[in-house]
XYZ file of N, CA and C in Angstrom:
771
model
N 0.825 -1.199 0.000
C 0.000 0.000 0.000
C 0.866 1.258 0.000
N 1.877 1.258 0.837
C 2.789 2.405 0.901
C 3.530 2.595 -0.405
N 3.924 1.497 -1.072
C 4.645 1.590 -2.351
C 3.760 2.192 -3.414
N 2.486 1.831 -3.480
C 1.572 2.375 -4.486
C 1.352 3.870 -4.259
N 1.274 4.302 -2.980
C 1.127 5.733 -2.696
C 2.363 6.530 -3.116
N 3.537 5.957 -2.948
C 4.766 6.640 -3.361
C 4.819 6.819 -4.857
N 4.410 5.724 -5.615
C 4.406 5.846 -7.078
C 3.405 6.930 -7.515
N 2.236 6.997 -6.864
C 1.222 7.983 -7.238
C 1.717 9.406 -6.969
N 2.401 9.596 -5.845
C 2.914 10.944 -5.540
C 4.010 11.367 -6.505
N 4.857 10.399 -6.947
C 5.901 10.740 -7.920
C 5.284 11.158 -9.249
N 4.220 10.470 -9.692
C 3.570 10.837 -10.948
C 2.942 12.234 -10.861
N 2.379 12.525 -9.682
C 1.702 13.821 -9.530
C 2.695 14.976 -9.537
N 3.909 14.754 -8.962
C 4.918 15.813 -8.878
C 5.786 15.948 -10.111
N 5.490 15.198 -11.191
C 6.266 15.329 -12.422
C 6.031 16.723 -13.029
N 7.062 17.353 -13.656
C 6.925 18.716 -14.201
C 5.809 18.832 -15.230
N 5.621 17.799 -16.078
C 4.579 17.863 -17.112
C 3.191 17.953 -16.512
N 3.003 17.363 -15.309
C 1.689 17.414 -14.662
C 1.515 18.708 -13.840
N 2.627 19.314 -13.369
C 2.534 20.531 -12.561
C 2.322 21.795 -13.403
N 2.733 21.778 -14.699
C 2.649 22.973 -15.544
C 1.228 23.520 -15.673
N 0.184 22.669 -15.965
C -1.178 23.234 -16.052
C -1.641 23.816 -14.723
N -1.226 23.185 -13.600
C -1.617 23.699 -12.303
C -1.016 25.076 -12.041
N 0.245 25.243 -12.437
C 0.896 26.531 -12.253
C 0.211 27.619 -13.098
N -0.138 27.258 -14.318
C -0.819 28.229 -15.176
C -2.155 28.657 -14.568
N -2.881 27.694 -14.017
C -4.169 27.998 -13.416
C -4.003 28.936 -12.217
N -2.980 28.634 -11.377
C -2.759 29.481 -10.215
C -2.345 30.900 -10.603
N -1.483 31.031 -11.638
C -1.050 32.361 -12.068
C -2.211 33.162 -12.641
N -3.108 32.486 -13.372
C -4.266 33.189 -13.929
C -5.187 33.673 -12.822
N -5.385 32.803 -11.781
C -6.244 33.213 -10.677
C -5.645 34.386 -9.895
N -4.308 34.378 -9.711
C -3.661 35.478 -8.977
C -3.741 36.787 -9.763
N -3.615 36.719 -11.103
C -3.713 37.925 -11.927
C -5.108 38.520 -11.856
N -6.123 37.639 -11.897
C -7.505 38.124 -11.801
C -7.757 38.774 -10.452
N -7.219 38.191 -9.381
C -7.397 38.773 -8.055
C -6.715 40.137 -7.943
N -5.532 40.268 -8.554
C -4.825 41.552 -8.519
C -5.585 42.614 -9.289
N -6.204 42.214 -10.421
C -6.971 43.175 -11.208
C -8.169 43.681 -10.430
N -8.799 42.797 -9.683
C -9.937 43.217 -8.871
C -9.495 44.123 -7.728
N -8.337 43.813 -7.122
C -7.854 44.602 -5.987
C -7.422 45.998 -6.415
N -6.797 46.147 -7.597
C -6.334 47.467 -8.066
C -7.028 47.788 -9.379
N -8.050 48.600 -9.375
C -8.766 48.946 -10.607
C -7.882 49.770 -11.529
N -8.176 49.784 -12.827
C -7.354 50.542 -13.781
C -7.417 52.039 -13.482
N -6.348 52.797 -13.844
C -6.334 54.243 -13.574
C -7.454 54.933 -14.333
N -8.070 55.959 -13.732
C -9.178 56.626 -14.402
C -8.712 57.406 -15.624
N -9.533 57.479 -16.631
C -9.215 58.254 -17.830
C -9.292 59.735 -17.498
N -8.356 60.565 -18.040
C -8.353 61.994 -17.710
C -9.621 62.675 -18.193
N -10.166 63.507 -17.351
C -11.361 64.258 -17.716
C -10.997 65.376 -18.686
N -11.962 65.907 -19.441
C -11.655 67.016 -20.354
C -11.064 68.217 -19.644
N -11.506 68.485 -18.416
C -10.958 69.645 -17.682
C -9.481 69.459 -17.383
N -9.123 68.224 -16.938
C -7.702 67.968 -16.633
C -6.866 68.040 -17.894
N -7.393 67.503 -19.003
C -6.648 67.548 -20.258
C -6.446 68.988 -20.723
N -7.484 69.821 -20.608
C -7.344 71.208 -21.027
C -6.368 71.961 -20.125
N -6.349 71.623 -18.823
C -5.402 72.274 -17.913
C -3.968 71.949 -18.298
N -3.703 70.704 -18.631
C -2.366 70.331 -19.078
C -2.012 71.053 -20.370
N -2.987 71.174 -21.257
C -2.736 71.842 -22.528
C -2.395 73.315 -22.322
N -3.130 73.974 -21.438
C -2.854 75.380 -21.155
C -1.465 75.538 -20.563
N -1.108 74.639 -19.624
C 0.219 74.711 -19.023
C 1.296 74.528 -20.089
N 1.075 73.651 -21.032
C 2.056 73.430 -22.090
C 2.128 74.635 -23.022
N 0.963 75.221 -23.343
C 0.931 76.345 -24.274
C 1.689 77.554 -23.737
N 1.621 77.777 -22.414
C 2.182 78.995 -21.857
C 3.670 78.880 -21.560
N 4.247 77.712 -21.742
C 5.662 77.573 -21.402
C 6.547 78.410 -22.313
N 6.206 78.489 -23.595
C 7.077 79.193 -24.527
C 6.538 80.527 -24.970
N 5.606 81.115 -24.224
C 4.995 82.359 -24.652
C 5.829 83.555 -24.240
N 5.592 84.675 -24.926
C 6.289 85.904 -24.614
C 5.894 86.396 -23.226
N 6.823 87.085 -22.578
C 6.572 87.554 -21.221
C 6.054 88.992 -21.280
N 4.753 89.132 -21.451
C 4.098 90.432 -21.470
C 3.494 90.642 -20.078
N 4.030 91.600 -19.340
C 3.697 91.731 -17.931
C 2.928 93.028 -17.709
N 1.633 92.954 -17.363
C 0.911 94.168 -16.980
C 1.286 94.584 -15.567
N 1.369 95.889 -15.347
C 1.670 96.428 -14.022
C 0.558 97.408 -13.657
N -0.326 96.989 -12.751
C -1.448 97.838 -12.387
C -2.348 98.074 -13.588
N -2.583 99.346 -13.905
C -3.427 99.682 -15.055
C -2.657 99.705 -16.365
N -1.340 99.537 -16.321
C -0.520 99.646 -17.525
C -0.296 98.272 -18.133
N -0.635 98.142 -19.410
C -0.440 96.895 -20.149
C 0.387 97.198 -21.391
N 1.455 96.470 -21.665
C 2.237 96.713 -22.889
C 1.361 96.631 -24.134
N 1.623 97.518 -25.089
C 0.883 97.555 -26.347
C 1.813 97.171 -27.491
N 1.394 96.157 -28.252
C 2.212 95.643 -29.345
C 1.394 95.674 -30.619
N 1.905 96.301 -31.657
C 1.199 96.367 -32.931
C 1.095 94.978 -33.564
N 0.134 94.851 -34.473
C -0.122 93.540 -35.075
C 1.080 93.037 -35.859
N 1.752 93.920 -36.592
C 2.876 93.489 -37.421
C 4.227 93.763 -36.766
N 4.243 93.971 -35.455
C 5.515 94.101 -34.734
C 5.982 92.718 -34.287
N 7.285 92.559 -34.232
C 7.860 91.273 -33.804
C 8.479 91.427 -32.430
N 8.010 90.607 -31.493
C 8.591 90.536 -30.154
C 9.052 89.094 -29.952
N 10.335 88.902 -29.706
C 10.886 87.556 -29.556
C 10.240 86.835 -28.373
N 10.179 85.503 -28.427
C 9.498 84.750 -27.364
C 10.085 84.944 -25.984
N 11.382 85.215 -25.884
C 11.983 85.351 -24.551
C 12.316 86.800 -24.207
N 11.702 87.757 -24.901
C 11.819 89.158 -24.514
C 10.802 89.468 -23.415
N 11.125 90.458 -22.580
C 10.257 90.821 -21.461
C 9.803 92.263 -21.646
N 8.492 92.461 -21.675
C 7.893 93.791 -21.765
C 6.990 93.976 -20.559
N 7.229 95.031 -19.792
C 6.468 95.238 -18.557
C 6.003 96.682 -18.477
N 4.716 96.856 -18.172
C 4.190 98.178 -17.882
C 3.945 99.029 -19.108
N 4.367 100.297 -19.047
C 4.042 101.302 -20.066
C 4.980 101.188 -21.269
N 4.820 100.133 -22.028
C 5.670 99.864 -23.189
C 4.793 99.843 -24.432
N 5.224 100.541 -25.484
C 4.517 100.546 -26.764
C 5.494 100.150 -27.860
N 5.143 99.120 -28.618
C 5.943 98.678 -29.765
C 5.107 98.950 -31.009
N 5.553 99.883 -31.831
C 4.757 100.365 -32.967
C 4.871 99.447 -34.185
N 4.164 99.828 -35.244
C 4.093 99.022 -36.471
C 5.480 98.762 -37.045
N 5.723 97.516 -37.403
C 6.963 97.152 -38.062
C 8.182 97.147 -37.170
N 8.022 97.447 -35.889
C 9.164 97.451 -34.970
C 9.484 96.028 -34.526
N 10.664 95.850 -33.957
C 11.077 94.516 -33.518
C 11.868 94.616 -32.226
N 11.587 93.674 -31.333
C 12.316 93.531 -30.072
C 12.876 92.120 -30.058
N 14.194 92.001 -30.043
C 14.828 90.716 -30.282
C 15.113 89.977 -28.977
N 15.699 88.809 -29.129
C 15.798 87.836 -28.034
C 16.537 88.386 -26.825
N 15.945 88.130 -25.660
C 16.591 88.461 -24.403
C 16.514 89.902 -23.972
N 15.849 90.752 -24.729
C 15.757 92.162 -24.356
C 14.712 92.350 -23.258
N 14.932 93.385 -22.438
C 14.021 93.708 -21.332
C 13.621 95.172 -21.467
N 12.331 95.420 -21.595
C 11.783 96.768 -21.655
C 10.888 96.938 -20.431
N 11.367 97.686 -19.453
C 10.676 97.780 -18.163
C 10.119 99.187 -17.986
N 8.820 99.307 -18.249
C 8.161 100.592 -18.137
C 7.356 100.715 -16.865
N 7.975 100.458 -15.735
C 7.248 100.520 -14.466
C 7.200 101.932 -13.886
N 8.148 102.795 -14.260
C 8.169 104.162 -13.744
C 7.746 105.193 -14.786
N 7.991 104.918 -16.056
C 7.652 105.867 -17.108
C 7.497 105.117 -18.427
N 7.183 105.856 -19.481
C 6.853 105.245 -20.762
C 8.109 104.841 -21.538
N 7.957 103.768 -22.317
C 8.982 103.335 -23.267
C 8.292 103.120 -24.600
N 8.812 103.740 -25.664
C 8.202 103.635 -26.988
C 9.264 103.220 -28.003
N 8.936 102.196 -28.795
C 9.789 101.760 -29.911
C 9.032 102.101 -31.182
N 9.567 103.030 -31.969
C 8.843 103.600 -33.094
C 8.791 102.724 -34.331
N 8.171 103.261 -35.365
C 7.920 102.559 -36.621
C 9.219 102.048 -37.243
N 9.254 100.749 -37.514
C 10.381 100.056 -38.150
C 11.705 100.274 -37.416
N 11.636 100.504 -36.122
C 12.852 100.548 -35.306
C 13.091 99.165 -34.708
N 14.333 98.900 -34.346
C 14.671 97.580 -33.809
C 15.495 97.722 -32.552
N 15.147 96.907 -31.548
C 15.918 96.779 -30.317
C 16.481 95.368 -30.325
N 17.772 95.252 -30.523
C 18.351 93.947 -30.784
C 18.696 93.207 -29.483
N 19.380 92.095 -29.616
C 19.513 91.119 -28.535
C 20.112 91.707 -27.252
N 19.507 91.298 -26.117
C 20.018 91.569 -24.763
C 20.082 93.048 -24.412
N 19.235 93.853 -25.013
C 19.180 95.262 -24.636
C 18.315 95.433 -23.390
N 18.597 96.486 -22.633
C 17.806 96.827 -21.452
C 17.344 98.269 -21.604
N 16.028 98.468 -21.587
C 15.434 99.799 -21.690
C 14.635 100.066 -20.420
N 14.904 101.220 -19.806
C 14.198 101.596 -18.588
C 13.932 103.093 -18.647
N 13.084 103.578 -17.758
C 12.776 105.003 -17.699
C 12.587 105.406 -16.246
N 13.124 106.571 -15.888
C 13.045 107.046 -14.510
C 11.785 107.882 -14.309
N 11.490 108.177 -13.032
C 10.363 109.055 -12.726
C 10.550 110.420 -13.367
N 11.742 110.979 -13.249
C 12.023 112.317 -13.772
C 13.478 112.379 -14.198
N 13.784 113.360 -15.028
C 15.140 113.514 -15.534
C 15.808 114.703 -14.861
N 17.078 114.568 -14.452
C 17.764 115.695 -13.789
C 17.968 116.894 -14.708
N 17.874 116.694 -16.018
C 18.073 117.788 -16.967
C 16.793 118.550 -17.258
N 15.651 118.068 -16.759
C 14.384 118.710 -17.066
C 13.762 118.250 -18.367
N 14.462 117.417 -19.133
C 13.921 116.861 -20.373
C 12.959 115.727 -20.037
N 12.151 115.294 -21.006
C 11.215 114.184 -20.732
C 11.946 112.953 -20.211
N 11.362 112.338 -19.186
C 12.015 111.194 -18.545
C 11.678 109.879 -19.218
N 10.769 109.875 -20.169
C 10.441 108.628 -20.851
C 11.558 108.239 -21.813
N 11.603 106.971 -22.151
C 12.546 106.480 -23.158
C 11.810 106.407 -24.488
N 12.225 107.235 -25.441
C 11.489 107.380 -26.697
C 12.418 107.110 -27.874
N 12.108 106.047 -28.612
C 12.855 105.695 -29.823
C 11.939 105.951 -31.006
N 12.309 106.884 -31.865
C 11.446 107.221 -32.994
C 11.681 106.264 -34.160
N 11.216 106.621 -35.345
C 11.172 105.704 -36.493
C 12.553 105.496 -37.108
N 12.723 104.313 -37.699
C 13.940 103.932 -38.429
C 15.200 104.069 -37.581
N 15.109 103.613 -36.358
C 16.262 103.632 -35.445
C 16.730 102.199 -35.234
N 18.030 101.987 -35.269
C 18.618 100.678 -35.006
C 19.416 100.752 -33.709
N 18.983 99.971 -32.718
C 19.682 99.904 -31.432
C 20.412 98.563 -31.395
N 21.730 98.602 -31.360
C 22.529 97.386 -31.409
C 22.395 96.544 -30.156
N 22.917 95.338 -30.222
C 22.798 94.381 -29.122
C 23.533 94.879 -27.870
N 23.017 94.458 -26.706
C 23.623 94.719 -25.391
C 23.681 96.205 -25.028
N 22.750 97.001 -25.538
C 22.722 98.414 -25.183
C 21.887 98.637 -23.922
N 22.200 99.723 -23.213
C 21.433 100.145 -22.050
C 20.923 101.551 -22.310
N 19.602 101.702 -22.337
C 18.968 102.989 -22.587
C 18.089 103.340 -21.390
N 18.289 104.555 -20.842
C 17.507 104.950 -19.673
C 17.098 106.410 -19.823
N 15.793 106.641 -19.949
C 15.215 107.995 -20.015
C 15.923 108.853 -21.053
N 16.079 108.322 -22.255
C 16.737 109.049 -23.332
C 15.785 109.172 -24.522
N 16.140 110.055 -25.451
C 15.345 110.264 -26.662
C 16.242 110.073 -27.873
N 15.773 109.243 -28.805
C 16.508 109.008 -30.052
C 15.582 109.412 -31.188
N 15.975 110.431 -31.916
C 15.149 110.940 -33.001
C 15.251 110.042 -34.238
N 14.421 110.304 -35.285
C 14.366 109.379 -36.432
C 15.709 109.194 -37.135
N 15.870 107.968 -37.651
C 16.990 107.595 -38.527
C 18.336 107.776 -37.826
N 18.534 106.977 -36.784
C 19.800 106.969 -36.057
C 20.264 105.531 -35.857
N 21.546 105.382 -35.574
C 22.125 104.075 -35.270
C 22.842 104.182 -33.922
N 22.498 103.274 -33.018
C 23.172 103.172 -31.721
C 23.978 101.877 -31.748
N 25.289 101.984 -31.697
C 26.143 100.808 -31.782
C 25.987 99.894 -30.573
N 26.331 98.637 -30.756
C 26.152 97.659 -29.685
C 27.030 97.987 -28.473
N 26.547 97.549 -27.290
C 27.219 97.776 -26.002
C 27.297 99.259 -25.622
N 26.429 100.094 -26.192
C 26.425 101.509 -25.847
C 25.498 101.762 -24.661
N 25.750 102.875 -23.951
C 24.946 103.263 -22.792
C 24.501 104.709 -22.997
N 23.191 104.935 -22.899
C 22.617 106.276 -22.994
C 21.934 106.578 -21.661
N 22.427 107.593 -20.950
C 21.954 107.891 -19.603
C 20.797 108.880 -19.629
N 20.291 109.245 -18.435
C 19.096 110.070 -18.291
C 19.256 111.412 -18.994
N 18.217 111.764 -19.752
C 18.176 113.073 -20.388
C 19.038 113.211 -21.623
N 19.710 112.162 -22.065
C 20.539 112.265 -23.271
C 19.656 112.300 -24.517
N 20.156 112.929 -25.557
C 19.386 113.137 -26.788
C 20.266 112.863 -27.987
N 19.758 112.027 -28.893
C 20.436 111.748 -30.160
C 19.551 112.300 -31.263
N 20.029 113.326 -31.952
C 19.205 113.977 -32.959
C 19.252 113.207 -34.291
N 18.404 113.641 -35.212
C 18.172 112.934 -36.468
C 19.466 112.732 -37.259
N 19.543 111.554 -37.921
C 20.648 111.235 -38.837
C 22.004 111.272 -38.121
N 22.065 110.630 -36.961
C 23.310 110.575 -36.193
C 23.674 109.126 -35.904
N 24.951 108.909 -35.587
C 25.445 107.572 -35.281
C 26.280 107.648 -34.006
N 25.998 106.724 -33.083
C 26.817 106.549 -31.880
C 27.553 105.224 -32.016
N 28.884 105.296 -32.000
C 29.687 104.098 -32.234
C 29.529 103.078 -31.107
N 29.889 101.826 -31.409
C 29.767 100.740 -30.439
C 30.623 101.006 -29.209
N 30.081 100.612 -28.038
C 30.811 100.742 -26.788
C 30.889 102.151 -26.229
N 30.082 103.060 -26.751
C 30.132 104.449 -26.292
C 29.218 104.650 -25.094
N 29.516 105.691 -24.312
C 28.694 106.066 -23.162
C 28.316 107.533 -23.329
N 27.000 107.783 -23.404
C 26.502 109.148 -23.533
C 26.024 109.600 -22.154
N 26.728 110.550 -21.518
C 26.405 110.942 -20.139
C 25.037 111.620 -20.035
N 24.532 111.805 -18.825
C 23.238 112.470 -18.638
C 23.228 113.876 -19.233
N 22.166 114.180 -19.979
C 21.995 115.512 -20.539
C 22.812 115.814 -21.771
N 23.607 114.876 -22.251
C 24.446 115.130 -23.424
C 23.617 115.012 -24.700
N 23.918 115.869 -25.677
C 23.175 115.894 -26.941
C 24.121 115.650 -28.111
N 23.698 114.754 -29.007
C 24.422 114.524 -30.252
C 23.684 115.283 -31.357
N 24.287 116.324 -31.935
C 23.590 117.108 -32.963
C 23.339 116.307 -34.241
N 22.511 116.854 -35.096
C 22.114 116.193 -36.333
C 23.317 115.959 -37.238
N 23.364 114.742 -37.810
C 24.345 114.442 -38.842
C 25.757 114.263 -38.351
N 25.952 113.826 -37.087
C 27.297 113.691 -36.547
C 27.565 112.264 -36.084
N 28.851 111.919 -36.077
C 29.318 110.640 -35.558
C 30.034 110.889 -34.241
N 29.565 110.192 -33.168
C 30.173 110.321 -31.851
C 30.651 108.954 -31.395
N 31.666 108.948 -30.519
C 32.195 107.693 -29.988
C 32.981 107.975 -28.719
N 33.202 106.904 -27.924
C 34.059 107.000 -26.747
C 33.288 106.969 -25.447
N 34.057 106.957 -24.349
C 33.509 106.957 -22.994
C 34.256 108.029 -22.178
N 33.645 109.190 -21.967
C 32.332 109.613 -22.473
C 32.371 109.913 -23.975
N 31.196 109.856 -24.604
C 31.132 110.037 -26.053
C 31.516 111.465 -26.438
N 32.291 111.548 -27.526
C 32.749 112.844 -28.034
C 32.545 112.896 -29.543
N 32.527 114.119 -30.058
C 32.357 114.325 -31.501
C 33.565 113.777 -32.255
N 33.288 113.021 -33.318
C 34.362 112.475 -34.158
C 34.426 113.229 -35.485
N 33.298 113.248 -36.196
C 33.267 113.938 -37.495
C 31.830 114.068 -37.956
N 31.646 114.801 -39.011
C 30.350 114.901 -39.669
C 30.136 113.679 -40.564
N 28.898 113.228 -40.655
C 28.567 112.122 -41.545
C 28.446 112.622 -42.977
N 28.852 111.774 -43.915
C 28.680 112.108 -45.323
C 27.233 111.886 -45.745
N 26.893 112.430 -46.899
C 25.526 112.271 -47.396
C 25.216 110.799 -47.653
N 26.193 110.063 -48.154
C 25.979 108.632 -48.416
C 25.747 107.851 -47.118
N 26.478 108.180 -46.062
C 26.282 107.498 -44.782
C 24.905 107.786 -44.199
N 24.436 109.013 -44.359
C 23.100 109.355 -43.861
C 22.027 108.569 -44.609
N 22.218 108.368 -45.911
C 21.235 107.612 -46.688
C 21.215 106.137 -46.299
N 22.315 105.624 -45.782
C 22.372 104.215 -45.402
C 21.657 103.917 -44.088
N 21.418 104.928 -43.259
C 20.823 104.682 -41.940
C 19.417 104.094 -42.057
N 18.474 104.705 -42.807
C 17.149 104.068 -42.923
C 17.181 102.756 -43.694
N 18.143 102.605 -44.604
C 18.244 101.344 -45.342
C 18.568 100.185 -44.394
N 19.400 100.448 -43.390
C 19.702 99.406 -42.401
C 18.444 99.021 -41.617
N 17.648 100.016 -41.244
C 16.413 99.720 -40.518
C 15.458 98.886 -41.366
N 15.357 99.203 -42.645
C 14.477 98.433 -43.543
C 15.010 97.017 -43.727
N 16.335 96.870 -43.821
C 16.916 95.535 -43.971
C 16.640 94.674 -42.750
N 16.728 95.254 -41.557
C 16.419 94.497 -40.330
C 14.934 94.144 -40.297
N 14.094 95.039 -40.793
C 12.659 94.734 -40.863
C 12.397 93.568 -41.807
N 13.103 93.513 -42.931
C 12.954 92.376 -43.850
C 13.416 91.078 -43.189
N 14.510 91.137 -42.454
C 14.982 89.951 -41.742
C 13.990 89.536 -40.658
N 13.378 90.522 -40.027
C 12.399 90.246 -38.983
C 11.210 89.460 -39.514
N 10.853 89.673 -40.767
C 9.705 88.962 -41.333
C 9.937 87.450 -41.341
N 11.177 87.015 -41.537
C 11.472 85.579 -41.495
C 11.214 84.997 -40.109
N 11.600 85.727 -39.074
C 11.337 85.272 -37.702
C 9.854 85.390 -37.370
N 9.235 86.460 -37.828
C 7.818 86.698 -37.542
C 6.946 85.579 -38.097
N 7.318 85.038 -39.268
C 6.498 84.000 -39.901
C 6.559 82.676 -39.156
N 7.510 82.511 -38.230
C 7.617 81.268 -37.478
C 6.650 81.201 -36.297
N 5.978 82.311 -35.980
C 5.086 82.358 -34.834
C 3.696 82.761 -35.289
N 2.713 82.404 -34.498
C 1.366 82.877 -34.751
C 1.317 84.388 -34.545
N 0.403 85.084 -35.251
C 0.286 86.536 -35.038
C 0.038 86.830 -33.562
N 0.788 87.792 -33.055
C 0.709 88.078 -31.616
C 0.754 89.582 -31.419
N -0.208 90.104 -30.704
C -0.225 91.520 -30.364
C -1.188 91.705 -29.212
N -1.338 92.945 -28.772
C -2.309 93.254 -27.719
C -3.462 94.085 -28.266
N -3.637 94.082 -29.578
C -4.707 94.869 -30.184
C -6.075 94.361 -29.736
N -6.177 93.059 -29.474
C -7.462 92.497 -29.077
C -7.985 93.143 -27.800
N -7.080 93.621 -26.926
C -7.515 94.297 -25.706
C -8.221 95.607 -26.032
N -7.709 96.338 -27.032
C -8.365 97.580 -27.435
C -9.731 97.304 -28.057
N -9.833 96.214 -28.823
C -11.120 95.849 -29.417
C -12.136 95.520 -28.332
N -11.704 94.794 -27.314
C -12.615 94.465 -26.226
C -13.081 95.723 -25.483
N -12.173 96.689 -25.282
C -12.561 97.939 -24.638
C -13.591 98.688 -25.479
N -13.387 98.716 -26.803
C -14.318 99.409 -27.672
C -15.688 98.759 -27.663
N -15.715 97.422 -27.709
C -16.991 96.722 -27.659
C -17.721 96.988 -26.346
N -16.944 97.024 -25.265
C -17.569 97.274 -23.960
C -18.115 98.698 -23.891
N -17.375 99.662 -24.442
C -17.836 101.050 -24.405
C -19.085 101.248 -25.272
N -19.192 100.498 -26.366
C -20.336 100.629 -27.265
C -21.438 99.623 -26.949
N -21.276 98.895 -25.837
C -22.273 97.901 -25.413
C -22.524 96.833 -26.459
N -21.449 96.413 -27.106
C -21.524 95.341 -28.093
C -21.171 94.041 -27.396
N -22.006 92.998 -27.540
C -21.681 91.723 -26.881
C -20.332 91.197 -27.339
N -19.542 90.727 -26.404
C -18.209 90.201 -26.717
C -18.318 88.817 -27.342
């Protein structure tokens, strides 16, 4: 009797007979685990839209309203995605603000005129008031080229001028029409560059009068930068703050939004 039981137990413990039993046990354990831990819930439309909004805003331009002041950007102006505009800033038609520039209009107005360009890593600021009694806002008129890494504070640049890269223009300084400030120059507070002159140095000093041909090249440079800007502009969706003015007009005229 004992010998027959031993033979029966050996047959039962053979690998070929244990394989179906193991499969059955594994299937039962998997089913039990599925019941114990239900599948993760599908994301609701609200959660999906929240993720989408978070993704959309990661690469957007930094347009910062300060109190009642909101930067104004024309429809055909180009503002680079990583430029910062805060407060009383106006970027006019055809103007461009390039990568890494900061325009901080928290104390006074900053204006970038028609087809003017503020190139990479420039810093524009404006003080409450100017020690010279001149307007304290930073005003860049039409067809002005401001080179990279410039610092402009409460200064005025009249039409068709070139400001060389790494230049500094202090409070109350004035650059008159058809003038050029060489790269790396510093224009002290209250200093004026007369029409049609080339200045350079630290502090900036008169170098010579510009020739007629050099004066004609100044607006051509601004137009060339505007043409180059169109290539960058086409890579982004149209972006401006004009829609805010439209909403104000509709509200004033009692037109449903």
